[in-house]
Coordinates of C-alpha atoms and ligand atoms in Angstrom, one line a residue:
M1 CA 0.3 21.0 20.3
Q2 CA -0.5 23.0 17.1
D3 CA -3.8 22.3 15.4
N4 CA -2.4 21.0 12.1
Y5 CA -4.0 17.6 12.6
G6 CA -7.2 18.9 14.0
T7 CA -8.4 17.3 17.2
P8 CA -7.4 13.6 17.2
S9 CA -10.4 11.3 17.4
L10 CA -8.7 8.9 19.8
A11 CA -6.0 8.9 22.5
L12 CA -4.2 5.6 22.3
A13 CA -2.5 3.9 25.2
R14 CA -1.1 0.6 23.8
G15 CA -1.0 -1.8 20.9
K16 CA -0.5 -5.6 20.5
G17 CA -0.5 -7.3 17.2
S18 CA -3.4 -6.1 15.0
H19 CA -5.1 -4.4 18.0
L20 CA -4.9 -1.0 19.6
Y21 CA -6.3 0.1 23.0
D22 CA -7.3 3.6 23.8
V23 CA -6.8 5.3 27.2
E24 CA -10.2 4.1 28.4
G25 CA -9.3 0.5 27.6
N26 CA -11.5 0.2 24.4
K27 CA -10.1 -2.3 21.9
Y28 CA -9.8 -1.6 18.2
L29 CA -8.8 -3.8 15.2
D30 CA -6.2 -1.7 13.4
M31 CA -6.9 -1.9 9.7
L32 CA -4.7 1.1 8.9
S33 CA -1.4 0.3 10.6
G34 CA -0.5 3.9 11.5
I35 CA -0.9 4.7 7.8
A36 CA 0.8 1.6 6.2
T37 CA 3.6 1.7 8.8
T38 CA 3.4 -1.0 11.4
T39 CA 3.7 -3.8 8.8
I40 CA 3.9 -6.7 11.3
G41 CA 1.6 -5.2 13.8
H42 CA 2.2 -3.4 17.1
S43 CA 4.9 -4.4 19.6
H44 CA 5.9 -7.5 17.7
P45 CA 8.2 -9.5 20.1
S46 CA 11.0 -9.8 17.6
V47 CA 11.0 -6.0 17.1
T48 CA 10.7 -5.1 20.8
R49 CA 13.6 -7.5 21.5
A50 CA 15.8 -6.0 18.8
I51 CA 15.0 -2.4 20.0
S52 CA 15.7 -3.3 23.6
K53 CA 19.0 -5.1 22.7
Q54 CA 20.3 -2.4 20.5
S55 CA 19.3 0.4 23.0
K56 CA 21.5 -1.3 25.6
K57 CA 24.4 -1.6 23.2
L58 CA 24.5 1.7 21.2
G59 CA 21.6 4.1 20.7
H60 CA 23.2 6.9 18.7
T61 CA 26.4 7.6 16.8
S62 CA 25.5 10.5 14.4
N63 CA 26.9 10.0 10.9
L64 CA 30.4 10.7 11.9
Y65 CA 30.7 7.0 12.7
A66 CA 29.5 3.7 11.2
H67 CA 27.5 1.1 13.1
Q68 CA 26.6 -2.6 12.4
P69 CA 22.7 -2.4 12.1
G70 CA 23.1 0.5 9.5
L71 CA 25.6 -1.4 7.4
E72 CA 23.6 -4.6 7.6
L73 CA 20.4 -2.9 6.7
A74 CA 22.0 -1.1 3.7
A75 CA 23.4 -4.4 2.5
Q76 CA 19.9 -6.0 2.8
L77 CA 18.2 -3.2 0.9
I78 CA 20.8 -3.4 -1.9
E79 CA 20.2 -7.1 -2.1
M80 CA 16.4 -6.5 -2.4
T81 CA 17.0 -4.2 -5.3
G82 CA 18.9 -6.9 -7.2
E83 CA 21.4 -4.2 -8.2
K84 CA 24.9 -4.7 -6.7
N85 CA 25.9 -1.1 -7.5
S86 CA 23.1 0.4 -5.4
R87 CA 24.0 2.8 -2.6
V88 CA 21.8 3.8 0.3
F89 CA 21.3 7.1 2.1
F90 CA 19.4 6.9 5.4
C91 CA 17.2 9.6 6.8
N92 CA 14.2 9.7 9.2
S93 CA 11.0 10.1 7.1
G94 CA 9.5 9.9 3.6
A95 CA 9.7 13.7 3.1
E96 CA 13.4 13.6 3.8
A97 CA 13.9 10.6 1.5
N98 CA 12.2 12.6 -1.4
E99 CA 14.2 15.7 -0.5
A100 CA 17.4 13.6 -0.8
A101 CA 16.2 12.3 -4.3
L102 CA 15.5 15.9 -5.3
K103 CA 18.9 17.1 -4.2
L104 CA 20.6 14.2 -5.9
S105 CA 18.8 14.9 -9.1
R106 CA 20.4 18.3 -9.2
L107 CA 23.8 16.6 -9.5
T108 CA 22.9 15.6 -13.0
G109 CA 23.3 19.3 -14.0
R110 CA 19.6 19.5 -14.9
T111 CA 16.9 21.2 -12.8
K112 CA 13.5 20.3 -14.2
I113 CA 11.4 17.8 -12.3
L114 CA 8.3 15.9 -13.5
S115 CA 5.8 14.7 -10.9
T116 CA 2.2 13.6 -11.2
V117 CA -1.1 15.2 -10.6
G118 CA -2.6 13.9 -7.3
S119 CA 0.7 12.6 -6.0
F120 CA 1.9 12.9 -2.4
H121 CA 5.6 13.1 -1.7
G122 CA 5.7 14.9 1.7
R123 CA 5.3 18.2 3.5
T124 CA 8.8 19.7 3.6
M125 CA 9.4 22.5 1.1
G126 CA 11.2 20.4 -1.6
S127 CA 8.9 17.3 -1.3
L128 CA 5.9 19.6 -1.1
S129 CA 7.0 21.2 -4.4
M130 CA 6.8 17.8 -6.0
T131 CA 3.4 17.0 -4.4
G132 CA 0.6 17.2 -7.0
Q133 CA -2.1 18.5 -4.7
P134 CA -2.7 22.2 -5.0
S135 CA -4.6 22.4 -1.7
K136 CA -1.5 21.3 0.2
R137 CA 1.0 23.3 -1.9
D138 CA -0.7 26.6 -2.6
P139 CA -0.8 28.1 0.9
F140 CA 3.0 27.9 1.0
K141 CA 3.9 29.4 -2.4
P142 CA 6.4 30.2 -3.7
V143 CA 7.5 26.6 -3.7
I144 CA 10.7 25.6 -5.6
S145 CA 10.4 26.3 -9.3
G146 CA 10.9 23.9 -12.2
V147 CA 8.4 21.2 -11.2
E148 CA 5.8 20.3 -13.8
F149 CA 2.9 17.9 -13.2
I150 CA 1.9 15.3 -15.7
E151 CA -1.3 13.2 -15.5
Y152 CA -1.0 10.0 -13.6
N153 CA -1.3 6.8 -15.5
D154 CA -1.2 8.7 -18.8
I155 CA 1.8 8.1 -20.9
E156 CA 0.8 10.7 -23.5
S157 CA 1.1 13.4 -20.9
A158 CA 4.6 12.2 -20.0
K159 CA 5.6 12.1 -23.6
K160 CA 4.6 15.8 -24.0
A161 CA 6.6 17.0 -21.0
I162 CA 9.7 14.9 -21.1
S163 CA 12.9 16.3 -22.7
E164 CA 16.7 16.5 -22.2
Q165 CA 16.1 19.3 -19.7
V166 CA 14.3 17.0 -17.2
A167 CA 16.5 15.8 -14.3
M168 CA 14.0 13.4 -12.7
V169 CA 10.6 11.9 -13.0
I170 CA 9.2 11.0 -9.6
V171 CA 6.2 8.6 -9.3
E172 CA 4.4 6.4 -6.8
P173 CA 3.7 2.8 -8.0
I174 CA 0.2 3.4 -6.4
Q175 CA -1.0 6.8 -5.4
G176 CA -1.8 6.0 -1.8
E177 CA -2.8 9.4 -0.4
N178 CA -4.8 10.2 -3.5
G179 CA -7.1 7.2 -3.0
V180 CA -5.1 4.1 -3.7
I181 CA -5.0 4.8 -7.5
T182 CA -3.4 1.9 -9.2
P183 CA -2.0 2.4 -12.7
S184 CA -1.6 -0.2 -15.4
P185 CA 1.7 -2.1 -15.3
E186 CA 2.5 -0.7 -18.7
Y187 CA 2.6 2.8 -17.3
L188 CA 5.8 2.3 -15.3
R189 CA 7.3 0.4 -18.2
E190 CA 6.6 3.2 -20.6
L191 CA 7.9 5.8 -18.1
R192 CA 11.1 3.8 -17.8
R193 CA 11.4 3.6 -21.6
L194 CA 10.9 7.4 -22.0
T195 CA 13.2 8.3 -19.1
N196 CA 16.0 6.1 -20.6
K197 CA 15.6 7.7 -24.0
Y198 CA 16.2 11.2 -22.6
G199 CA 18.7 10.3 -19.9
V200 CA 16.2 11.2 -17.1
L201 CA 16.3 9.7 -13.7
L202 CA 13.3 7.6 -12.7
A203 CA 12.5 7.9 -9.0
I204 CA 10.0 5.5 -7.4
D205 CA 8.5 6.9 -4.3
A206 CA 7.9 3.6 -2.5
V207 CA 7.3 5.3 0.9
Q208 CA 3.8 3.9 1.2
T209 CA 4.0 0.9 -1.2
G210 CA 7.4 -0.3 0.0
M211 CA 8.7 -2.9 2.5
G212 CA 6.2 -5.6 1.6
R213 CA 3.0 -3.6 1.7
T214 CA 2.0 -4.5 -1.9
G215 CA 3.4 -8.0 -1.8
E216 CA 6.7 -6.9 -3.2
W217 CA 9.6 -5.2 -1.5
F218 CA 9.2 -1.9 -3.3
G219 CA 5.9 -2.0 -5.2
Y220 CA 7.2 -1.8 -8.8
E221 CA 8.8 -5.2 -9.3
H222 CA 5.8 -6.8 -11.0
T223 CA 6.4 -4.3 -13.9
G224 CA 9.9 -5.7 -14.5
I225 CA 11.5 -2.2 -14.5
T226 CA 14.7 -1.0 -12.7
P227 CA 14.4 2.6 -11.5
D228 CA 17.3 4.8 -10.7
L229 CA 16.1 5.9 -7.3
I230 CA 13.8 4.4 -4.7
T231 CA 12.6 6.3 -1.6
L232 CA 11.4 4.5 1.5
A233 CA 10.0 5.3 4.9
K234 CA 6.7 4.3 6.6
G235 CA 7.0 0.5 6.9
L236 CA 10.8 0.6 6.7
G237 CA 11.5 1.2 10.4
G238 CA 8.9 -1.4 11.8
G239 CA 7.2 1.5 13.5
L240 CA 10.3 3.6 14.3
P241 CA 11.2 6.7 12.3
L242 CA 13.5 5.7 9.4
G243 CA 13.7 6.7 5.8
A244 CA 16.0 5.8 3.0
M245 CA 16.9 6.9 -0.5
I246 CA 18.5 4.2 -2.6
R247 CA 20.3 4.9 -5.8
L248 CA 20.3 1.9 -8.2
G249 CA 22.6 0.9 -11.0
S250 CA 25.4 3.1 -12.2
K251 CA 23.6 5.8 -14.3
A252 CA 22.5 8.1 -11.5
P253 CA 25.1 10.2 -9.6
Y254 CA 25.4 9.7 -5.9
F255 CA 26.3 11.8 -2.9
T256 CA 29.9 12.5 -2.3
P257 CA 31.4 13.6 1.0
G258 CA 29.8 16.7 2.4
S259 CA 27.0 16.9 -0.1
H260 CA 24.1 15.7 2.2
G261 CA 23.5 14.6 5.7
S262 CA 21.2 13.9 8.7
T263 CA 22.2 13.7 12.4
F264 CA 19.6 11.1 13.2
G265 CA 19.4 9.4 9.8
G266 CA 19.8 5.6 10.0
N267 CA 19.8 5.6 13.8
P268 CA 21.1 2.2 15.1
I269 CA 17.9 1.4 17.1
A270 CA 15.6 2.2 14.1
C271 CA 17.9 0.1 11.8
A272 CA 17.8 -2.8 14.3
A273 CA 13.9 -2.6 14.4
S274 CA 13.9 -2.5 10.6
L275 CA 16.2 -5.6 10.3
A276 CA 13.9 -7.5 12.8
T277 CA 10.9 -6.5 10.7
I278 CA 12.4 -7.7 7.5
S279 CA 13.4 -10.9 9.1
V280 CA 9.8 -11.6 10.2
I281 CA 8.5 -10.7 6.8
R282 CA 10.9 -13.2 5.2
K283 CA 10.4 -16.0 7.8
E284 CA 6.6 -15.8 7.8
K285 CA 6.4 -15.4 4.0
L286 CA 4.4 -12.2 4.4
L287 CA 4.9 -11.0 0.8
A288 CA 2.7 -13.8 -0.3
R289 CA 0.3 -13.2 2.6
A290 CA -0.1 -9.6 1.4
N291 CA -1.4 -10.9 -2.0
S292 CA -3.8 -13.2 -0.3
I293 CA -5.2 -10.3 1.7
F294 CA -6.0 -8.5 -1.5
E295 CA -7.7 -11.6 -2.9
F296 CA -9.8 -11.9 0.3
F297 CA -11.1 -8.3 -0.1
Q298 CA -11.7 -8.8 -3.8
S299 CA -13.6 -12.0 -3.5
N300 CA -15.7 -10.9 -0.5
L301 CA -16.4 -7.3 -1.3
N302 CA -16.2 -6.6 -5.0
Q303 CA -19.8 -7.7 -5.6
H304 CA -21.3 -5.8 -2.7
P305 CA -24.1 -3.5 -3.8
S306 CA -22.7 -0.4 -2.0
I307 CA -19.2 -0.9 -3.4
E308 CA -18.1 0.5 -6.8
L309 CA -14.8 -1.5 -6.8
I310 CA -11.9 -2.7 -4.8
R311 CA -8.5 -1.4 -6.0
G312 CA -4.8 -1.5 -4.9
Q313 CA -2.3 -4.3 -4.5
G314 CA -1.3 -6.6 -1.7
A315 CA -2.3 -5.1 1.6
L316 CA -2.8 -1.6 0.3
I317 CA -6.5 -1.5 -0.5
G318 CA -9.0 1.1 -1.6
I319 CA -12.7 0.5 -1.2
L320 CA -14.5 2.8 -3.6
L321 CA -18.1 3.4 -2.4
K322 CA -21.0 4.2 -4.6
K323 CA -22.3 6.8 -2.2
P324 CA -20.3 9.6 -0.5
Q325 CA -20.3 7.8 2.9
A326 CA -16.7 7.0 3.5
K327 CA -16.2 9.3 6.5
L328 CA -19.6 8.3 8.0
I329 CA -18.8 4.6 7.7
A330 CA -15.2 5.1 9.1
Q331 CA -16.7 6.9 12.1
D332 CA -19.3 4.2 12.6
L333 CA -16.6 1.4 12.3
K334 CA -14.6 3.2 15.0
L335 CA -17.6 3.1 17.4
N336 CA -17.7 -0.7 16.6
G337 CA -14.0 -1.3 17.3
V338 CA -12.5 -1.1 13.8
L339 CA -10.1 1.6 12.6
V340 CA -9.9 2.3 8.8
G341 CA -8.7 5.4 6.8
T342 CA -10.4 7.5 4.3
T343 CA -8.9 9.6 1.5
S344 CA -12.2 11.2 0.3
E345 CA -16.0 10.9 0.9
Y346 CA -15.9 7.9 -1.5
L347 CA -12.8 6.0 -0.6
I348 CA -12.0 3.9 2.4
R349 CA -8.3 3.0 2.7
I350 CA -7.3 -0.3 4.3
A351 CA -3.7 -1.2 5.1
P352 CA -3.8 -4.0 7.7
P353 CA -0.6 -5.6 9.2
L354 CA 0.6 -8.3 6.8
N355 CA 0.4 -10.8 9.6
I356 CA -3.2 -10.2 10.4
S357 CA -4.9 -13.5 11.1
Q358 CA -7.7 -15.0 9.1
R359 CA -10.0 -14.7 12.1
E360 CA -9.3 -11.0 12.4
L361 CA -10.0 -10.5 8.7
N362 CA -13.3 -12.4 9.0
F363 CA -14.2 -10.2 12.0
F364 CA -13.5 -7.1 9.9
L365 CA -15.6 -8.4 7.1
K366 CA -18.5 -9.1 9.4
I367 CA -18.5 -5.7 11.0
F368 CA -17.8 -3.9 7.8
T369 CA -20.6 -5.4 5.8
K370 CA -23.0 -4.9 8.7
R371 CA -22.2 -1.2 9.0
L372 CA -22.2 -0.8 5.2
N373 CA -25.6 -2.4 4.9
S374 CA -27.0 -0.3 7.7
H375 CA -26.3 2.8 5.7
A376 CA -27.6 1.5 2.4
L377 CA -31.2 2.1 3.5
Ligands
PLP401 C1 3.6 9.3 3.6 C2 4.2 9.5 2.3 C3 5.3 10.4 2.2 C4 5.8 11.3 3.3 O1 6.3 10.6 4.4 P1 6.6 11.3 5.8 O2 7.3 10.2 6.6 O3 5.2 11.6 6.4 O4 7.4 12.5 5.6 C5 5.9 10.5 1.0 N1 5.5 9.8 -0.1 C6 4.5 8.9 0.0 C7 4.1 8.1 -1.2 C8 3.8 8.8 1.2 O5 2.8 7.9 1.3

């Protein structure tokens, strides 16, 4: 393989629930869920059953033909938005979902895009153009023109940049890749007010925050707004590759025949896995569970002398350290059978499965505080 990921630190062989096993048989508690993706853990029996059943029935149709899991999933996503006029476009990844939003925004007749400093929207050329991280963008210039970056969680910055020339504002409810940066609820409300005033589309990139991760389906609901577009991937497919771009309400244009497409997008097996995952989240009340996971971290770690603060929402949690030891501690945790993520030398990112047990959380807390304390000296 090419070296774009560097040398992986582990070779995995299997997963079960909240645990992963490497090729040597070592067991790990998975507190990152394949970057906020395996929302109900690894190889959940409901998901493996749905995948197996669908693969025996119909595994691929292309988009020349409809299939039941795709239609059913689109209907469920529309219901979750609460907007009957919503329309879904299926693709395979987050980058593609944001590409679709970018292309759709062109149908307004405007071309300017506002995105936020520090944002992450994907690695393909269009989504990269909207990604507010120069280190990822600069080596690939020229990227597409007409994208301007406003400060995140800063409504004054948005006010200065917005106008009737702007087609779309794209924003994450929480900046996951940038360190689980959580804006005030007022921020999205003000962005909605401003975008409405100038007839600008508001796109919520819920690729990381969506599908229950933050204790809501899409990560913006607590603000009370209705966006024009939502993009999804990561947790959507229950571990299988699946992305979606949803157009809400009736203000935004939507794709007409021939305007966009994807051969694999909305594959029946991925849609079946998604439906099974959603059904488990509903049945086991995992949206509420996500919120209690956040409370567990806050009440047990916020006062720790090595920790500056705990931020995030639901089961998307950033642990901000006082000292630049995030990578050291993540490495140490791995040697002790716990996998976490880092987004900088100061930030540990946690995104456990929503159905992680209390016992597993207690185990994490014990190992984590022990390792943290050992480096405090
Ligand atoms: C991961 C991520 C993406 C990109 O998704 P891919 O499936 O890797 O293309 C886009 N936006 C956000 C917010 C993400 O976290």
